[in-house]
């Protein structure tokens, strides 16, 4: 098989190369907001790499639920970086979201909520995803194609650094696996990233994050159908609390208009 870091590097590298003629990157415009661009690249790089690794190592539903604490982080980052207003319901949202995560992770046998590697990857991927969305909106001097290309470059760089630091050996995979990964990058990563960047550029951070909660439904169905994963009652309760927090985020945004 192919390690998740190599899959991410090759897939997003292919998307980066194919989209290069359409990016219309302006060096001057990039340098003008270089700090924000760097934050965007690092956030995009880590959220994609960490999420892929988490899904490969952990239970899909659990990983996706922890990842989608991202609306909470998006609200806090939106306040800090974009000056978006917060209402008192923010504290309710924070309590529900973090409480849901605690319920889902709690292990009665040890009296605490131990985090495994996949859990940590999913949580940090969600934080990075929120930062990625906020920075995408914050950078107004670059168009959607340019921001997309920079995000992909960030994924390539972060994945390459991860492979060197770990280190991760070059996969002994057949040519079919490599070409399939390239096809995934061009047909999957390219189109999905363009859709995400367009959405978060043209709507408030909270709304875009909640709309993408539909991925949870798809992930749960896929995990049950393809991997035979079963969601426990404890995970259902924690998941409902997390989803409730995410929905409060969009209601809060609507009321602030």
PDB file of C-alpha atoms in Angstrom:
ATOM      1  CA  UNK A   1       0.000   0.000   0.000  1.00  0.00           C
ATOM      2  CA  UNK A   2       0.887   3.676  -0.192  1.00  0.00           C
ATOM      3  CA  UNK A   3       1.527   5.716   2.959  1.00  0.00           C
ATOM      4  CA  UNK A   4      -0.896   8.585   3.475  1.00  0.00           C
ATOM      5  CA  UNK A   5       1.877  11.172   3.254  1.00  0.00           C
ATOM      6  CA  UNK A   6       2.949   9.922  -0.171  1.00  0.00           C
ATOM      7  CA  UNK A   7      -0.664   9.757  -1.331  1.00  0.00           C
ATOM      8  CA  UNK A   8      -1.171  13.364  -0.249  1.00  0.00           C
ATOM      9  CA  UNK A   9       2.093  14.546  -1.815  1.00  0.00           C
ATOM     10  CA  UNK A  10       1.509  12.862  -5.177  1.00  0.00           C
ATOM     11  CA  UNK A  11      -2.207  13.654  -5.370  1.00  0.00           C
ATOM     12  CA  UNK A  12      -1.936  17.340  -4.535  1.00  0.00           C
ATOM     13  CA  UNK A  13       1.294  17.628  -6.499  1.00  0.00           C
ATOM     14  CA  UNK A  14      -0.574  16.426  -9.579  1.00  0.00           C
ATOM     15  CA  UNK A  15      -3.371  18.929  -8.953  1.00  0.00           C
ATOM     16  CA  UNK A  16      -0.793  21.699  -8.509  1.00  0.00           C
ATOM     17  CA  UNK A  17       0.955  20.925 -11.806  1.00  0.00           C
ATOM     18  CA  UNK A  18      -2.258  20.568 -13.829  1.00  0.00           C
ATOM     19  CA  UNK A  19      -3.720  23.819 -12.486  1.00  0.00           C
ATOM     20  CA  UNK A  20      -0.520  25.840 -12.845  1.00  0.00           C
ATOM     21  CA  UNK A  21      -1.446  27.474 -16.204  1.00  0.00           C
ATOM     22  CA  UNK A  22      -4.695  28.803 -14.705  1.00  0.00           C
ATOM     23  CA  UNK A  23      -3.413  30.110 -11.368  1.00  0.00           C
ATOM     24  CA  UNK A  24      -2.293  33.555 -12.563  1.00  0.00           C
ATOM     25  CA  UNK A  25      -0.060  34.054  -9.537  1.00  0.00           C
ATOM     26  CA  UNK A  26       1.286  37.561  -9.076  1.00  0.00           C
ATOM     27  CA  UNK A  27       4.538  37.608  -7.131  1.00  0.00           C
ATOM     28  CA  UNK A  28       3.920  41.219  -6.152  1.00  0.00           C
ATOM     29  CA  UNK A  29       0.442  40.452  -4.808  1.00  0.00           C
ATOM     30  CA  UNK A  30       1.730  37.418  -2.896  1.00  0.00           C
ATOM     31  CA  UNK A  31       4.574  39.374  -1.307  1.00  0.00           C
ATOM     32  CA  UNK A  32       2.164  42.135  -0.304  1.00  0.00           C
ATOM     33  CA  UNK A  33       0.330  39.711   1.997  1.00  0.00           C
ATOM     34  CA  UNK A  34       3.122  37.189   2.524  1.00  0.00           C
ATOM     35  CA  UNK A  35       2.398  36.568   6.214  1.00  0.00           C
ATOM     36  CA  UNK A  36      -1.223  35.684   5.464  1.00  0.00           C
ATOM     37  CA  UNK A  37      -0.156  33.574   2.482  1.00  0.00           C
ATOM     38  CA  UNK A  38       2.301  31.631   4.640  1.00  0.00           C
ATOM     39  CA  UNK A  39      -0.419  30.986   7.227  1.00  0.00           C
ATOM     40  CA  UNK A  40      -2.763  29.820   4.456  1.00  0.00           C
ATOM     41  CA  UNK A  41      -0.168  27.445   3.008  1.00  0.00           C
ATOM     42  CA  UNK A  42       0.738  25.907   6.358  1.00  0.00           C
ATOM     43  CA  UNK A  43      -2.914  25.535   7.392  1.00  0.00           C
ATOM     44  CA  UNK A  44      -3.925  24.013   4.056  1.00  0.00           C
ATOM     45  CA  UNK A  45      -0.943  21.697   4.123  1.00  0.00           C
ATOM     46  CA  UNK A  46      -1.531  20.348   7.598  1.00  0.00           C
ATOM     47  CA  UNK A  47      -5.316  20.030   7.403  1.00  0.00           C
ATOM     48  CA  UNK A  48      -5.121  17.877   4.282  1.00  0.00           C
ATOM     49  CA  UNK A  49      -2.191  15.730   5.387  1.00  0.00           C
ATOM     50  CA  UNK A  50      -3.412  15.245   8.964  1.00  0.00           C
ATOM     51  CA  UNK A  51      -6.947  14.377   7.865  1.00  0.00           C
ATOM     52  CA  UNK A  52      -5.731  11.750   5.385  1.00  0.00           C
ATOM     53  CA  UNK A  53      -3.467  10.192   8.020  1.00  0.00           C
ATOM     54  CA  UNK A  54      -6.247  10.247  10.636  1.00  0.00           C
ATOM     55  CA  UNK A  55      -8.750   8.521   8.341  1.00  0.00           C
ATOM     56  CA  UNK A  56      -6.211   5.842   7.430  1.00  0.00           C
ATOM     57  CA  UNK A  57      -5.248   5.202  11.075  1.00  0.00           C
ATOM     58  CA  UNK A  58      -8.509   5.675  12.983  1.00  0.00           C
ATOM     59  CA  UNK A  59     -12.248   5.062  12.794  1.00  0.00           C
ATOM     60  CA  UNK A  60     -13.774   7.176  10.034  1.00  0.00           C
ATOM     61  CA  UNK A  61     -16.840   8.443  11.920  1.00  0.00           C
ATOM     62  CA  UNK A  62     -14.859   9.314  15.048  1.00  0.00           C
ATOM     63  CA  UNK A  63     -12.205  11.093  12.973  1.00  0.00           C
ATOM     64  CA  UNK A  64     -14.757  13.087  10.979  1.00  0.00           C
ATOM     65  CA  UNK A  65     -16.638  14.129  14.135  1.00  0.00           C
ATOM     66  CA  UNK A  66     -13.466  15.402  15.800  1.00  0.00           C
ATOM     67  CA  UNK A  67     -12.457  17.134  12.585  1.00  0.00           C
ATOM     68  CA  UNK A  68     -15.797  18.913  12.464  1.00  0.00           C
ATOM     69  CA  UNK A  69     -15.209  20.702  15.700  1.00  0.00           C
ATOM     70  CA  UNK A  70     -13.779  23.119  13.128  1.00  0.00           C
ATOM     71  CA  UNK A  71     -16.830  25.456  13.175  1.00  0.00           C
ATOM     72  CA  UNK A  72     -15.967  26.219  16.814  1.00  0.00           C
ATOM     73  CA  UNK A  73     -12.393  27.090  15.932  1.00  0.00           C
ATOM     74  CA  UNK A  74     -13.672  29.028  12.897  1.00  0.00           C
ATOM     75  CA  UNK A  75     -15.871  31.229  15.078  1.00  0.00           C
ATOM     76  CA  UNK A  76     -13.002  32.031  17.438  1.00  0.00           C
ATOM     77  CA  UNK A  77     -10.521  32.636  14.618  1.00  0.00           C
ATOM     78  CA  UNK A  78     -13.097  34.671  12.700  1.00  0.00           C
ATOM     79  CA  UNK A  79     -13.459  36.954  15.708  1.00  0.00           C
ATOM     80  CA  UNK A  80      -9.699  37.296  16.140  1.00  0.00           C
ATOM     81  CA  UNK A  81      -8.596  37.657  12.522  1.00  0.00           C
ATOM     82  CA  UNK A  82     -11.676  39.010  10.737  1.00  0.00           C
ATOM     83  CA  UNK A  83     -13.356  40.989  13.501  1.00  0.00           C
ATOM     84  CA  UNK A  84     -16.611  39.022  13.135  1.00  0.00           C
ATOM     85  CA  UNK A  85     -19.093  39.628  15.948  1.00  0.00           C
ATOM     86  CA  UNK A  86     -19.751  37.019  18.628  1.00  0.00           C
ATOM     87  CA  UNK A  87     -22.966  36.643  20.605  1.00  0.00           C
ATOM     88  CA  UNK A  88     -23.516  35.122  24.030  1.00  0.00           C
ATOM     89  CA  UNK A  89     -24.574  31.900  22.342  1.00  0.00           C
ATOM     90  CA  UNK A  90     -20.900  31.396  21.524  1.00  0.00           C
ATOM     91  CA  UNK A  91     -20.330  30.073  25.039  1.00  0.00           C
ATOM     92  CA  UNK A  92     -23.193  27.614  24.634  1.00  0.00           C
ATOM     93  CA  UNK A  93     -21.691  26.498  21.336  1.00  0.00           C
ATOM     94  CA  UNK A  94     -18.264  26.037  22.905  1.00  0.00           C
ATOM     95  CA  UNK A  95     -19.724  24.045  25.788  1.00  0.00           C
ATOM     96  CA  UNK A  96     -21.699  21.756  23.483  1.00  0.00           C
ATOM     97  CA  UNK A  97     -18.843  21.184  21.075  1.00  0.00           C
ATOM     98  CA  UNK A  98     -16.120  20.537  23.621  1.00  0.00           C
ATOM     99  CA  UNK A  99     -18.547  18.608  25.831  1.00  0.00           C
ATOM    100  CA  UNK A 100     -19.473  16.434  22.870  1.00  0.00           C
ATOM    101  CA  UNK A 101     -15.821  15.704  22.185  1.00  0.00           C
ATOM    102  CA  UNK A 102     -15.312  14.796  25.855  1.00  0.00           C
ATOM    103  CA  UNK A 103     -18.332  12.469  25.879  1.00  0.00           C
ATOM    104  CA  UNK A 104     -17.188  10.731  22.709  1.00  0.00           C
ATOM    105  CA  UNK A 105     -13.605  10.272  23.901  1.00  0.00           C
ATOM    106  CA  UNK A 106     -14.289   9.474  27.571  1.00  0.00           C
ATOM    107  CA  UNK A 107     -13.104   6.073  28.755  1.00  0.00           C
ATOM    108  CA  UNK A 108     -14.830   5.059  32.047  1.00  0.00           C
ATOM    109  CA  UNK A 109     -12.198   2.397  32.672  1.00  0.00           C
ATOM    110  CA  UNK A 110      -9.423   4.966  33.112  1.00  0.00           C
ATOM    111  CA  UNK A 111     -11.570   7.919  34.204  1.00  0.00           C
ATOM    112  CA  UNK A 112     -10.334  10.262  31.508  1.00  0.00           C
ATOM    113  CA  UNK A 113     -10.483  10.936  27.771  1.00  0.00           C
ATOM    114  CA  UNK A 114      -7.342   9.411  26.270  1.00  0.00           C
ATOM    115  CA  UNK A 115      -6.417  10.671  22.812  1.00  0.00           C
ATOM    116  CA  UNK A 116      -4.804   8.318  20.363  1.00  0.00           C
ATOM    117  CA  UNK A 117      -2.704   9.445  17.405  1.00  0.00           C
ATOM    118  CA  UNK A 118      -5.668   9.455  15.006  1.00  0.00           C
ATOM    119  CA  UNK A 119      -7.700  11.604  17.439  1.00  0.00           C
ATOM    120  CA  UNK A 120      -4.902  14.171  17.711  1.00  0.00           C
ATOM    121  CA  UNK A 121      -4.475  14.251  13.947  1.00  0.00           C
ATOM    122  CA  UNK A 122      -8.217  14.808  13.465  1.00  0.00           C
ATOM    123  CA  UNK A 123      -8.396  17.578  16.090  1.00  0.00           C
ATOM    124  CA  UNK A 124      -5.397  19.467  14.722  1.00  0.00           C
ATOM    125  CA  UNK A 125      -6.653  18.979  11.173  1.00  0.00           C
ATOM    126  CA  UNK A 126      -9.925  20.636  12.200  1.00  0.00           C
ATOM    127  CA  UNK A 127      -8.115  23.603  13.735  1.00  0.00           C
ATOM    128  CA  UNK A 128      -5.974  23.959  10.618  1.00  0.00           C
ATOM    129  CA  UNK A 129      -9.087  23.685   8.430  1.00  0.00           C
ATOM    130  CA  UNK A 130     -10.721  26.537  10.320  1.00  0.00           C
ATOM    131  CA  UNK A 131      -7.583  28.658   9.945  1.00  0.00           C
ATOM    132  CA  UNK A 132      -7.433  27.784   6.251  1.00  0.00           C
ATOM    133  CA  UNK A 133     -11.001  29.018   5.730  1.00  0.00           C
ATOM    134  CA  UNK A 134     -10.441  32.205   7.715  1.00  0.00           C
ATOM    135  CA  UNK A 135      -7.225  33.035   5.851  1.00  0.00           C
ATOM    136  CA  UNK A 136      -8.931  32.340   2.526  1.00  0.00           C
ATOM    137  CA  UNK A 137     -11.456  35.066   3.343  1.00  0.00           C
ATOM    138  CA  UNK A 138      -8.855  37.368   4.861  1.00  0.00           C
ATOM    139  CA  UNK A 139      -6.661  37.395   1.737  1.00  0.00           C
ATOM    140  CA  UNK A 140      -8.603  39.694  -0.583  1.00  0.00           C
ATOM    141  CA  UNK A 141      -5.737  40.716  -2.857  1.00  0.00           C
ATOM    142  CA  UNK A 142      -5.592  37.335  -4.595  1.00  0.00           C
ATOM    143  CA  UNK A 143      -8.176  35.598  -6.730  1.00  0.00           C
ATOM    144  CA  UNK A 144      -9.644  32.153  -6.163  1.00  0.00           C
ATOM    145  CA  UNK A 145      -7.272  30.404  -8.618  1.00  0.00           C
ATOM    146  CA  UNK A 146      -4.220  31.941  -6.947  1.00  0.00           C
ATOM    147  CA  UNK A 147      -5.362  31.046  -3.430  1.00  0.00           C
ATOM    148  CA  UNK A 148      -6.149  27.522  -4.570  1.00  0.00           C
ATOM    149  CA  UNK A 149      -2.709  27.077  -6.095  1.00  0.00           C
ATOM    150  CA  UNK A 150      -1.018  28.410  -2.975  1.00  0.00           C
ATOM    151  CA  UNK A 151      -3.039  26.009  -0.821  1.00  0.00           C
ATOM    152  CA  UNK A 152      -1.918  23.075  -2.958  1.00  0.00           C
ATOM    153  CA  UNK A 153       1.672  24.246  -2.792  1.00  0.00           C
ATOM    154  CA  UNK A 154       1.314  24.277   0.981  1.00  0.00           C
ATOM    155  CA  UNK A 155       0.079  20.679   0.955  1.00  0.00           C
ATOM    156  CA  UNK A 156       3.016  19.597  -1.213  1.00  0.00           C
ATOM    157  CA  UNK A 157       5.563  21.355   1.013  1.00  0.00           C
ATOM    158  CA  UNK A 158       4.102  20.116   4.317  1.00  0.00           C
ATOM    159  CA  UNK A 159       3.799  16.553   3.001  1.00  0.00           C
ATOM    160  CA  UNK A 160       7.376  16.598   1.709  1.00  0.00           C
ATOM    161  CA  UNK A 161       8.694  17.873   5.047  1.00  0.00           C
ATOM    162  CA  UNK A 162       6.684  15.208   6.894  1.00  0.00           C
ATOM    163  CA  UNK A 163       8.139  12.467   4.665  1.00  0.00           C
ATOM    164  CA  UNK A 164      11.684  13.696   5.296  1.00  0.00           C
ATOM    165  CA  UNK A 165      11.281  14.164   9.048  1.00  0.00           C
ATOM    166  CA  UNK A 166       9.504  10.877   9.869  1.00  0.00           C
ATOM    167  CA  UNK A 167      11.044   9.461   7.559  1.00  0.00           C
ATOM    168  CA  UNK A 168       8.603   7.640   5.280  1.00  0.00           C
ATOM    169  CA  UNK A 169      10.111   5.238   2.763  1.00  0.00           C
ATOM    170  CA  UNK A 170       9.259   5.418  -0.920  1.00  0.00           C
ATOM    171  CA  UNK A 171       6.300   3.061  -1.441  1.00  0.00           C
ATOM    172  CA  UNK A 172       6.952  -0.196  -3.248  1.00  0.00           C
ATOM    173  CA  UNK A 173       3.692   0.175  -5.133  1.00  0.00           C
ATOM    174  CA  UNK A 174       2.783  -0.894  -8.682  1.00  0.00           C
ATOM    175  CA  UNK A 175       2.476   1.684 -11.449  1.00  0.00           C
ATOM    176  CA  UNK A 176      -1.308   1.350 -11.284  1.00  0.00           C
ATOM    177  CA  UNK A 177      -1.321   2.668  -7.698  1.00  0.00           C
ATOM    178  CA  UNK A 178       0.768   5.699  -8.653  1.00  0.00           C
ATOM    179  CA  UNK A 179      -1.427   6.550 -11.637  1.00  0.00           C
ATOM    180  CA  UNK A 180      -4.565   6.073  -9.545  1.00  0.00           C
ATOM    181  CA  UNK A 181      -3.187   8.543  -7.003  1.00  0.00           C
ATOM    182  CA  UNK A 182      -2.450  11.047  -9.767  1.00  0.00           C
ATOM    183  CA  UNK A 183      -5.997  10.609 -11.087  1.00  0.00           C
ATOM    184  CA  UNK A 184      -7.383  11.108  -7.574  1.00  0.00           C
ATOM    185  CA  UNK A 185      -5.449  14.354  -7.316  1.00  0.00           C
ATOM    186  CA  UNK A 186      -6.594  15.720 -10.655  1.00  0.00           C
ATOM    187  CA  UNK A 187     -10.231  14.598 -10.554  1.00  0.00           C
ATOM    188  CA  UNK A 188     -10.837  14.600  -6.803  1.00  0.00           C
ATOM    189  CA  UNK A 189      -8.565  16.990  -4.940  1.00  0.00           C
ATOM    190  CA  UNK A 190      -8.566  19.610  -7.708  1.00  0.00           C
ATOM    191  CA  UNK A 191     -12.338  19.882  -8.068  1.00  0.00           C
ATOM    192  CA  UNK A 192     -13.115  19.632  -4.343  1.00  0.00           C
ATOM    193  CA  UNK A 193     -10.563  22.290  -3.398  1.00  0.00           C
ATOM    194  CA  UNK A 194     -11.857  24.702  -6.039  1.00  0.00           C
ATOM    195  CA  UNK A 195     -15.378  24.250  -4.657  1.00  0.00           C
ATOM    196  CA  UNK A 196     -14.237  24.827  -1.056  1.00  0.00           C
ATOM    197  CA  UNK A 197     -12.191  27.928  -1.887  1.00  0.00           C
ATOM    198  CA  UNK A 198     -15.054  29.432  -3.903  1.00  0.00           C
ATOM    199  CA  UNK A 199     -17.533  28.740  -1.099  1.00  0.00           C
ATOM    200  CA  UNK A 200     -15.521  30.141   1.797  1.00  0.00           C
ATOM    201  CA  UNK A 201     -14.569  33.196  -0.258  1.00  0.00           C
ATOM    202  CA  UNK A 202     -18.191  34.137  -0.939  1.00  0.00           C
ATOM    203  CA  UNK A 203     -19.906  33.297   2.351  1.00  0.00           C
ATOM    204  CA  UNK A 204     -19.278  33.757   6.079  1.00  0.00           C
ATOM    205  CA  UNK A 205     -16.855  31.323   7.693  1.00  0.00           C
ATOM    206  CA  UNK A 206     -19.431  29.704   9.982  1.00  0.00           C
ATOM    207  CA  UNK A 207     -21.920  28.995   7.204  1.00  0.00           C
ATOM    208  CA  UNK A 208     -19.347  27.431   4.900  1.00  0.00           C
ATOM    209  CA  UNK A 209     -18.075  25.192   7.704  1.00  0.00           C
ATOM    210  CA  UNK A 210     -21.557  23.960   8.612  1.00  0.00           C
ATOM    211  CA  UNK A 211     -22.578  23.271   5.010  1.00  0.00           C
ATOM    212  CA  UNK A 212     -19.623  20.932   4.745  1.00  0.00           C
ATOM    213  CA  UNK A 213     -20.958  18.925   7.705  1.00  0.00           C
ATOM    214  CA  UNK A 214     -22.719  16.883   5.026  1.00  0.00           C
ATOM    215  CA  UNK A 215     -19.386  15.091   4.758  1.00  0.00           C
ATOM    216  CA  UNK A 216     -20.181  13.517   8.123  1.00  0.00           C
ATOM    217  CA  UNK A 217     -23.254  11.798   6.678  1.00  0.00           C
ATOM    218  CA  UNK A 218     -21.287  10.538   3.683  1.00  0.00           C
ATOM    219  CA  UNK A 219     -18.401   9.435   5.905  1.00  0.00           C
ATOM    220  CA  UNK A 220     -20.648   7.526   8.310  1.00  0.00           C
ATOM    221  CA  UNK A 221     -22.479   5.753   5.490  1.00  0.00           C
ATOM    222  CA  UNK A 222     -19.229   4.890   3.718  1.00  0.00           C
ATOM    223  CA  UNK A 223     -17.593   3.593   6.912  1.00  0.00           C
ATOM    224  CA  UNK A 224     -20.585   1.370   7.634  1.00  0.00           C
ATOM    225  CA  UNK A 225     -20.884   0.096   4.064  1.00  0.00           C
ATOM    226  CA  UNK A 226     -17.229  -0.314   3.098  1.00  0.00           C
ATOM    227  CA  UNK A 227     -15.402  -0.852   6.397  1.00  0.00           C
ATOM    228  CA  UNK A 228     -18.118  -2.363   8.576  1.00  0.00           C
ATOM    229  CA  UNK A 229     -17.586   0.244  11.317  1.00  0.00           C
ATOM    230  CA  UNK A 230     -20.236   0.459  14.037  1.00  0.00           C
ATOM    231  CA  UNK A 231     -20.911   3.721  15.890  1.00  0.00           C
ATOM    232  CA  UNK A 232     -21.470   3.247  19.638  1.00  0.00           C
ATOM    233  CA  UNK A 233     -24.194   5.011  21.632  1.00  0.00           C
ATOM    234  CA  UNK A 234     -21.537   7.078  23.403  1.00  0.00           C
ATOM    235  CA  UNK A 235     -20.177   8.244  20.043  1.00  0.00           C
ATOM    236  CA  UNK A 236     -23.689   9.050  18.799  1.00  0.00           C
ATOM    237  CA  UNK A 237     -24.360  11.233  21.870  1.00  0.00           C
ATOM    238  CA  UNK A 238     -21.027  13.023  21.553  1.00  0.00           C
ATOM    239  CA  UNK A 239     -21.560  13.454  17.834  1.00  0.00           C
ATOM    240  CA  UNK A 240     -25.011  14.994  18.321  1.00  0.00           C
ATOM    241  CA  UNK A 241     -23.563  17.512  20.788  1.00  0.00           C
ATOM    242  CA  UNK A 242     -20.825  18.434  18.306  1.00  0.00           C
ATOM    243  CA  UNK A 243     -23.367  18.824  15.490  1.00  0.00           C
ATOM    244  CA  UNK A 244     -25.563  20.970  17.757  1.00  0.00           C
ATOM    245  CA  UNK A 245     -22.606  23.258  18.391  1.00  0.00           C
ATOM    246  CA  UNK A 246     -21.958  23.502  14.671  1.00  0.00           C
ATOM    247  CA  UNK A 247     -25.576  24.427  13.971  1.00  0.00           C
ATOM    248  CA  UNK A 248     -25.490  27.128  16.654  1.00  0.00           C
ATOM    249  CA  UNK A 249     -22.550  28.638  14.777  1.00  0.00           C
ATOM    250  CA  UNK A 250     -24.624  29.226  11.649  1.00  0.00           C
ATOM    251  CA  UNK A 251     -27.651  30.508  13.608  1.00  0.00           C
ATOM    252  CA  UNK A 252     -25.366  32.912  15.444  1.00  0.00           C
ATOM    253  CA  UNK A 253     -23.959  34.182  12.159  1.00  0.00           C
ATOM    254  CA  UNK A 254     -27.428  34.741  10.697  1.00  0.00           C
ATOM    255  CA  UNK A 255     -28.585  36.694  13.772  1.00  0.00           C
ATOM    256  CA  UNK A 256     -25.523  38.944  13.671  1.00  0.00           C
ATOM    257  CA  UNK A 257     -26.489  40.370  10.262  1.00  0.00           C
TER     258      UNK A 257
END
